[in-house]
Amino acid sequence: MKPYAPQPPVHGQLDENSSVGKYRQIREILRNHARTVCKPGYKLPPERELADLFGVARKTLRQAIDSLVEDQVLTRVVGVGTYIAHTKVDLQIRLNSYSEEMIRRGMVPDSHVLRFDEVPASGSLSRHMQIDEGAPVVRFRRLLLADGKPMSLDDNFLPSALVPGFVNGPPPISLYQSLNERYGLVLEWGEDQIESTAATPENAGLLQVDPGFPLLKITRYAFVGDGLVDYSVSVYRSDRYKLFVPLQRQGTRSPRYAQF
């Protein structure tokens, strides 16, 4: 199912005698509508139509919608419309595998392996991985799911010299765990580059979104010592992820983030 679909009409009437302001009444009507009538991804009627329904100015209606967007009940897509929000996974910047992170979140991870083979490094890939052009690399491409829903599309690249015979066996369920168990490679540190991107026709179909849909792109360089072991490019559905980045001033310690 496409993430954005037409939805049932909104029903509700304002109490003109109530001491509760109109925008708050509208907010609760829409909140109840989102929770009990619609599924995540369903589209709200246009603002003009809703303003006419409730007999209020669009400014009043927009105030109610803004409040629900802030509460993450609704989500806006610029130039497209307002939708019932999906519950977002709190994606922390950690050097964990996808399986480890989803299990930690109480979700059931799954993946569809799209490619698991050995290829020669292209010029671009060799620069990112700091290896010779044409050197063999393991390519591991997966569609990652949580509780049966598409979450991200991941491309991992590993120097074949570090993981001999890796592609001769079945694709790993958990990449980082497999690297540890089979090759003794425990990833120690990494760098993530985070940016926005738009869904291409190819990855839109896999992620079940429309072409041009906003995605979160994370490029990762993961190391053991000074050696790069995993170079990956992941694109996440922006309606199902939010980033959480703990910050700490150098030289101080906060017990709040001790678990991260």
mmCIF file of C-alpha atoms in Angstrom:
data_model
loop_
_atom_site.group_PDB
_atom_site.id
_atom_site.type_symbol
_atom_site.label_atom_id
_atom_site.label_comp_id
_atom_site.label_asym_id
_atom_site.label_seq_id
_atom_site.Cartn_x
_atom_site.Cartn_y
_atom_site.Cartn_z
ATOM 1 C CA MET A 1 0.000 0.000 0.000
ATOM 2 C CA LYS A 2 1.237 3.460 -0.801
ATOM 3 C CA PRO A 3 1.932 5.443 2.380
ATOM 4 C CA TYR A 4 -0.341 8.254 1.363
ATOM 5 C CA ALA A 5 -3.918 7.321 0.530
ATOM 6 C CA PRO A 6 -7.279 9.117 0.543
ATOM 7 C CA GLN A 7 -8.996 8.902 3.887
ATOM 8 C CA PRO A 8 -12.549 8.798 5.268
ATOM 9 C CA PRO A 9 -14.235 12.185 5.753
ATOM 10 C CA VAL A 10 -13.829 14.038 9.028
ATOM 11 C CA HIS A 11 -16.924 14.236 11.226
ATOM 12 C CA GLY A 12 -17.324 16.575 14.167
ATOM 13 C CA GLN A 13 -19.160 19.628 15.399
ATOM 14 C CA LEU A 14 -17.973 22.481 17.573
ATOM 15 C CA ASP A 15 -19.761 23.381 20.782
ATOM 16 C CA GLU A 16 -20.392 27.113 20.520
ATOM 17 C CA ASN A 17 -21.247 27.291 24.240
ATOM 18 C CA SER A 18 -18.078 25.557 25.408
ATOM 19 C CA SER A 19 -15.408 27.429 27.327
ATOM 20 C CA VAL A 20 -12.839 25.452 25.329
ATOM 21 C CA GLY A 21 -11.479 27.468 22.423
ATOM 22 C CA LYS A 22 -12.443 26.512 18.882
ATOM 23 C CA TYR A 23 -8.938 25.564 17.806
ATOM 24 C CA ARG A 24 -8.629 23.224 20.810
ATOM 25 C CA GLN A 25 -11.966 21.594 19.982
ATOM 26 C CA ILE A 26 -10.851 21.105 16.382
ATOM 27 C CA ARG A 27 -7.532 19.727 17.557
ATOM 28 C CA GLU A 28 -9.225 17.053 19.665
ATOM 29 C CA ILE A 29 -11.688 16.150 16.903
ATOM 30 C CA LEU A 30 -8.802 15.664 14.481
ATOM 31 C CA ARG A 31 -6.743 13.813 17.083
ATOM 32 C CA ASN A 32 -9.623 11.389 17.694
ATOM 33 C CA HIS A 33 -10.122 11.057 13.937
ATOM 34 C CA ALA A 34 -6.449 10.165 13.483
ATOM 35 C CA ARG A 35 -6.469 7.592 16.275
ATOM 36 C CA THR A 36 -9.792 5.843 15.750
ATOM 37 C CA VAL A 37 -10.859 6.294 12.130
ATOM 38 C CA CYS A 38 -7.745 6.483 9.992
ATOM 39 C CA LYS A 39 -4.574 4.539 9.463
ATOM 40 C CA PRO A 40 -1.109 6.125 9.384
ATOM 41 C CA GLY A 41 -0.421 7.617 5.971
ATOM 42 C CA TYR A 42 -4.020 8.638 5.247
ATOM 43 C CA LYS A 43 -4.436 12.167 3.952
ATOM 44 C CA LEU A 44 -6.489 14.892 5.620
ATOM 45 C CA PRO A 45 -8.945 16.876 3.491
ATOM 46 C CA PRO A 46 -7.664 20.277 2.297
ATOM 47 C CA GLU A 47 -7.520 23.068 4.884
ATOM 48 C CA ARG A 48 -10.172 25.090 3.075
ATOM 49 C CA GLU A 49 -12.584 22.145 3.217
ATOM 50 C CA LEU A 50 -11.937 21.551 6.921
ATOM 51 C CA ALA A 51 -12.323 25.253 7.730
ATOM 52 C CA ASP A 52 -15.711 25.243 5.989
ATOM 53 C CA LEU A 53 -16.687 22.056 7.839
ATOM 54 C CA PHE A 54 -16.031 23.614 11.235
ATOM 55 C CA GLY A 55 -17.149 27.122 10.277
ATOM 56 C CA VAL A 56 -13.875 28.763 11.259
ATOM 57 C CA ALA A 57 -11.183 30.843 9.601
ATOM 58 C CA ARG A 58 -8.281 28.955 8.060
ATOM 59 C CA LYS A 59 -5.978 30.623 10.580
ATOM 60 C CA THR A 60 -7.894 28.920 13.426
ATOM 61 C CA LEU A 61 -7.830 25.585 11.645
ATOM 62 C CA ARG A 62 -4.115 25.895 10.905
ATOM 63 C CA GLN A 63 -3.468 26.545 14.595
ATOM 64 C CA ALA A 64 -5.101 23.203 15.453
ATOM 65 C CA ILE A 65 -3.172 21.362 12.745
ATOM 66 C CA ASP A 66 0.125 22.995 13.771
ATOM 67 C CA SER A 67 -0.410 21.723 17.308
ATOM 68 C CA LEU A 68 -0.993 18.160 16.061
ATOM 69 C CA VAL A 69 2.066 18.324 13.811
ATOM 70 C CA GLU A 70 4.097 19.372 16.838
ATOM 71 C CA ASP A 71 2.644 16.407 18.771
ATOM 72 C CA GLN A 72 3.585 14.143 15.817
ATOM 73 C CA VAL A 73 -0.038 13.089 15.319
ATOM 74 C CA LEU A 74 0.007 14.663 11.847
ATOM 75 C CA THR A 75 2.790 15.300 9.372
ATOM 76 C CA ARG A 76 3.030 17.837 6.565
ATOM 77 C CA VAL A 77 4.552 17.267 3.146
ATOM 78 C CA VAL A 78 5.205 20.642 1.533
ATOM 79 C CA GLY A 79 3.193 21.123 -1.607
ATOM 80 C CA VAL A 80 1.343 17.836 -1.144
ATOM 81 C CA GLY A 81 -0.797 17.915 2.005
ATOM 82 C CA THR A 82 -1.205 16.858 5.626
ATOM 83 C CA TYR A 83 -1.244 13.199 6.651
ATOM 84 C CA ILE A 84 -1.797 10.970 9.641
ATOM 85 C CA ALA A 85 1.704 10.426 10.976
ATOM 86 C CA HIS A 86 3.396 7.066 11.229
ATOM 87 C CA THR A 87 4.928 6.240 14.586
ATOM 88 C CA LYS A 88 8.581 7.132 14.160
ATOM 89 C CA VAL A 89 11.471 5.012 15.300
ATOM 90 C CA ASP A 90 13.827 7.029 17.486
ATOM 91 C CA LEU A 91 17.012 6.475 15.488
ATOM 92 C CA GLN A 92 20.005 7.078 17.718
ATOM 93 C CA ILE A 93 23.433 7.552 16.217
ATOM 94 C CA ARG A 94 25.057 4.370 17.487
ATOM 95 C CA LEU A 95 27.532 1.920 15.992
ATOM 96 C CA ASN A 96 24.971 -0.882 16.046
ATOM 97 C CA SER A 97 23.643 -3.055 13.279
ATOM 98 C CA TYR A 98 20.060 -2.545 12.154
ATOM 99 C CA SER A 99 18.966 -5.817 13.785
ATOM 100 C CA GLU A 100 20.508 -4.830 17.107
ATOM 101 C CA GLU A 101 18.876 -1.406 17.032
ATOM 102 C CA MET A 102 15.382 -2.668 16.167
ATOM 103 C CA ILE A 103 15.507 -5.420 18.809
ATOM 104 C CA ARG A 104 16.593 -2.798 21.334
ATOM 105 C CA ARG A 105 13.477 -0.851 20.329
ATOM 106 C CA GLY A 106 11.203 -3.840 20.902
ATOM 107 C CA MET A 107 10.490 -4.280 17.192
ATOM 108 C CA VAL A 108 10.883 -7.355 15.005
ATOM 109 C CA PRO A 109 13.585 -6.779 12.370
ATOM 110 C CA ASP A 110 13.504 -8.428 8.974
ATOM 111 C CA SER A 111 15.230 -7.909 5.658
ATOM 112 C CA HIS A 112 14.912 -8.754 1.999
ATOM 113 C CA VAL A 113 18.354 -9.360 0.519
ATOM 114 C CA LEU A 114 18.581 -7.749 -2.917
ATOM 115 C CA ARG A 115 22.290 -8.289 -3.631
ATOM 116 C CA PHE A 116 25.060 -10.213 -1.882
ATOM 117 C CA ASP A 117 28.034 -10.559 -4.167
ATOM 118 C CA GLU A 118 31.565 -9.431 -4.931
ATOM 119 C CA VAL A 119 32.213 -6.582 -7.351
ATOM 120 C CA PRO A 120 35.225 -4.495 -8.412
ATOM 121 C CA ALA A 121 35.411 -1.119 -6.704
ATOM 122 C CA SER A 122 34.385 1.748 -8.948
ATOM 123 C CA GLY A 123 36.334 4.984 -8.940
ATOM 124 C CA SER A 124 33.867 6.605 -6.560
ATOM 125 C CA LEU A 125 33.742 3.582 -4.277
ATOM 126 C CA SER A 126 37.526 3.278 -4.157
ATOM 127 C CA ARG A 127 37.812 6.895 -3.029
ATOM 128 C CA HIS A 128 35.265 6.442 -0.253
ATOM 129 C CA MET A 129 36.855 3.196 0.928
ATOM 130 C CA GLN A 130 40.474 4.300 0.359
ATOM 131 C CA ILE A 131 41.300 1.225 -1.707
ATOM 132 C CA ASP A 132 42.545 0.727 -5.252
ATOM 133 C CA GLU A 133 40.073 1.097 -8.078
ATOM 134 C CA GLY A 134 39.055 -2.371 -9.232
ATOM 135 C CA ALA A 135 39.863 -3.992 -5.877
ATOM 136 C CA PRO A 136 37.234 -6.595 -4.934
ATOM 137 C CA VAL A 137 34.570 -5.500 -2.462
ATOM 138 C CA VAL A 138 31.586 -7.284 -0.963
ATOM 139 C CA ARG A 139 28.310 -5.597 -1.855
ATOM 140 C CA PHE A 140 25.395 -6.252 0.494
ATOM 141 C CA ARG A 141 22.113 -4.579 -0.502
ATOM 142 C CA ARG A 142 18.994 -5.025 1.622
ATOM 143 C CA LEU A 143 15.513 -3.689 2.116
ATOM 144 C CA LEU A 144 15.146 -3.454 5.882
ATOM 145 C CA LEU A 145 11.805 -3.845 7.630
ATOM 146 C CA ALA A 146 10.489 -3.522 11.165
ATOM 147 C CA ASP A 147 7.285 -5.278 12.189
ATOM 148 C CA GLY A 148 6.791 -6.095 8.514
ATOM 149 C CA LYS A 149 6.955 -2.488 7.249
ATOM 150 C CA PRO A 150 9.647 -1.042 4.945
ATOM 151 C CA MET A 151 11.979 1.210 6.900
ATOM 152 C CA SER A 152 15.169 1.687 4.905
ATOM 153 C CA LEU A 153 17.226 0.609 1.928
ATOM 154 C CA ASP A 154 20.846 -0.182 2.806
ATOM 155 C CA ASP A 155 23.949 -0.653 0.670
ATOM 156 C CA ASN A 156 26.992 -1.954 2.559
ATOM 157 C CA PHE A 157 30.440 -2.312 1.012
ATOM 158 C CA LEU A 158 33.303 -4.204 2.681
ATOM 159 C CA PRO A 159 36.871 -4.806 1.433
ATOM 160 C CA SER A 160 36.947 -8.452 0.338
ATOM 161 C CA ALA A 161 40.485 -8.787 1.687
ATOM 162 C CA LEU A 162 39.134 -8.397 5.231
ATOM 163 C CA VAL A 163 36.308 -10.929 4.822
ATOM 164 C CA PRO A 164 37.614 -13.774 2.624
ATOM 165 C CA GLY A 165 34.917 -16.202 1.527
ATOM 166 C CA PHE A 166 32.131 -14.056 2.950
ATOM 167 C CA VAL A 167 29.930 -14.246 -0.150
ATOM 168 C CA ASN A 168 30.376 -18.024 -0.410
ATOM 169 C CA GLY A 169 27.974 -18.512 2.481
ATOM 170 C CA PRO A 170 24.419 -17.315 3.044
ATOM 171 C CA PRO A 171 23.798 -13.592 3.568
ATOM 172 C CA PRO A 172 24.148 -12.649 7.240
ATOM 173 C CA ILE A 173 21.084 -11.868 9.310
ATOM 174 C CA SER A 174 23.025 -9.317 11.358
ATOM 175 C CA LEU A 175 26.006 -7.907 9.476
ATOM 176 C CA TYR A 176 27.988 -6.612 12.447
ATOM 177 C CA GLN A 177 27.385 -9.756 14.470
ATOM 178 C CA SER A 178 28.549 -11.896 11.560
ATOM 179 C CA LEU A 179 31.706 -9.811 11.138
ATOM 180 C CA ASN A 180 32.460 -10.345 14.803
ATOM 181 C CA GLU A 181 31.744 -14.074 14.895
ATOM 182 C CA ARG A 182 33.342 -15.050 11.567
ATOM 183 C CA TYR A 183 36.264 -12.661 11.334
ATOM 184 C CA GLY A 184 36.769 -11.233 14.814
ATOM 185 C CA LEU A 185 36.016 -7.739 13.516
ATOM 186 C CA VAL A 186 34.412 -5.639 16.234
ATOM 187 C CA LEU A 187 33.645 -2.204 14.856
ATOM 188 C CA GLU A 188 35.100 0.387 17.203
ATOM 189 C CA TRP A 189 34.206 3.779 15.841
ATOM 190 C CA GLY A 190 32.655 5.483 12.880
ATOM 191 C CA GLU A 191 31.501 8.658 11.211
ATOM 192 C CA ASP A 192 28.017 9.348 9.877
ATOM 193 C CA GLN A 193 27.137 11.944 7.262
ATOM 194 C CA ILE A 194 23.444 12.863 7.461
ATOM 195 C CA GLU A 195 21.516 14.653 4.730
ATOM 196 C CA SER A 196 18.150 14.787 3.041
ATOM 197 C CA THR A 197 17.436 13.276 -0.345
ATOM 198 C CA ALA A 198 14.468 12.450 -2.551
ATOM 199 C CA ALA A 199 13.181 9.004 -3.464
ATOM 200 C CA THR A 200 14.173 7.833 -6.925
ATOM 201 C CA PRO A 201 11.758 5.753 -9.007
ATOM 202 C CA GLU A 202 13.793 2.663 -8.076
ATOM 203 C CA ASN A 203 13.958 3.058 -4.306
ATOM 204 C CA ALA A 204 10.470 4.582 -4.125
ATOM 205 C CA GLY A 205 8.972 1.279 -5.218
ATOM 206 C CA LEU A 206 10.986 -0.684 -2.665
ATOM 207 C CA LEU A 207 10.177 1.692 0.193
ATOM 208 C CA GLN A 208 6.520 2.012 -0.865
ATOM 209 C CA VAL A 209 6.600 5.772 -1.273
ATOM 210 C CA ASP A 210 6.084 8.073 -4.239
ATOM 211 C CA PRO A 211 9.052 9.273 -6.330
ATOM 212 C CA GLY A 212 10.327 12.517 -4.876
ATOM 213 C CA PHE A 213 9.228 11.590 -1.344
ATOM 214 C CA PRO A 214 11.696 13.020 1.235
ATOM 215 C CA LEU A 215 14.142 10.474 2.612
ATOM 216 C CA LEU A 216 16.824 10.611 5.275
ATOM 217 C CA LYS A 217 20.220 9.592 3.895
ATOM 218 C CA ILE A 218 23.019 8.409 6.181
ATOM 219 C CA THR A 219 26.460 7.623 4.800
ATOM 220 C CA ARG A 220 28.564 5.669 7.304
ATOM 221 C CA TYR A 221 32.265 4.937 7.575
ATOM 222 C CA ALA A 222 32.880 2.269 10.260
ATOM 223 C CA PHE A 223 36.367 1.353 11.421
ATOM 224 C CA VAL A 224 38.424 -1.154 13.369
ATOM 225 C CA GLY A 225 41.443 0.811 14.507
ATOM 226 C CA ASP A 226 42.510 2.912 11.532
ATOM 227 C CA GLY A 227 41.109 0.520 8.942
ATOM 228 C CA LEU A 228 37.749 1.035 7.263
ATOM 229 C CA VAL A 229 35.679 -2.149 7.423
ATOM 230 C CA ASP A 230 32.204 -1.001 6.369
ATOM 231 C CA TYR A 231 31.186 1.799 4.038
ATOM 232 C CA SER A 232 27.417 2.082 3.794
ATOM 233 C CA VAL A 233 24.763 4.310 2.284
ATOM 234 C CA SER A 234 21.280 4.035 3.786
ATOM 235 C CA VAL A 235 18.086 5.854 2.881
ATOM 236 C CA TYR A 236 15.323 5.925 5.493
ATOM 237 C CA ARG A 237 11.654 6.775 5.189
ATOM 238 C CA SER A 238 11.447 10.198 6.789
ATOM 239 C CA ASP A 239 7.925 9.508 8.067
ATOM 240 C CA ARG A 240 9.147 6.547 10.128
ATOM 241 C CA TYR A 241 12.370 7.852 11.617
ATOM 242 C CA LYS A 242 13.521 10.685 13.772
ATOM 243 C CA LEU A 243 17.087 11.319 14.825
ATOM 244 C CA PHE A 244 18.207 11.493 18.425
ATOM 245 C CA VAL A 245 21.737 12.804 18.914
ATOM 246 C CA PRO A 246 23.020 13.082 22.510
ATOM 247 C CA LEU A 247 25.276 16.095 23.016
ATOM 248 C CA GLN A 248 27.838 16.545 25.738
ATOM 249 C CA ARG A 249 30.330 19.296 26.392
ATOM 250 C CA GLN A 250 33.912 18.093 26.353
ATOM 251 C CA GLY A 251 35.264 17.503 29.838
ATOM 252 C CA THR A 252 31.842 17.026 31.444
ATOM 253 C CA ARG A 253 29.820 13.920 32.169
ATOM 254 C CA SER A 254 26.056 13.509 32.164
ATOM 255 C CA PRO A 255 24.483 10.406 33.765
ATOM 256 C CA ARG A 256 21.420 10.920 31.578
ATOM 257 C CA TYR A 257 23.304 9.652 28.527
ATOM 258 C CA ALA A 258 25.260 6.910 30.232
ATOM 259 C CA GLN A 259 23.290 4.223 28.411
ATOM 260 C CA PHE A 260 24.126 5.553 24.936
#
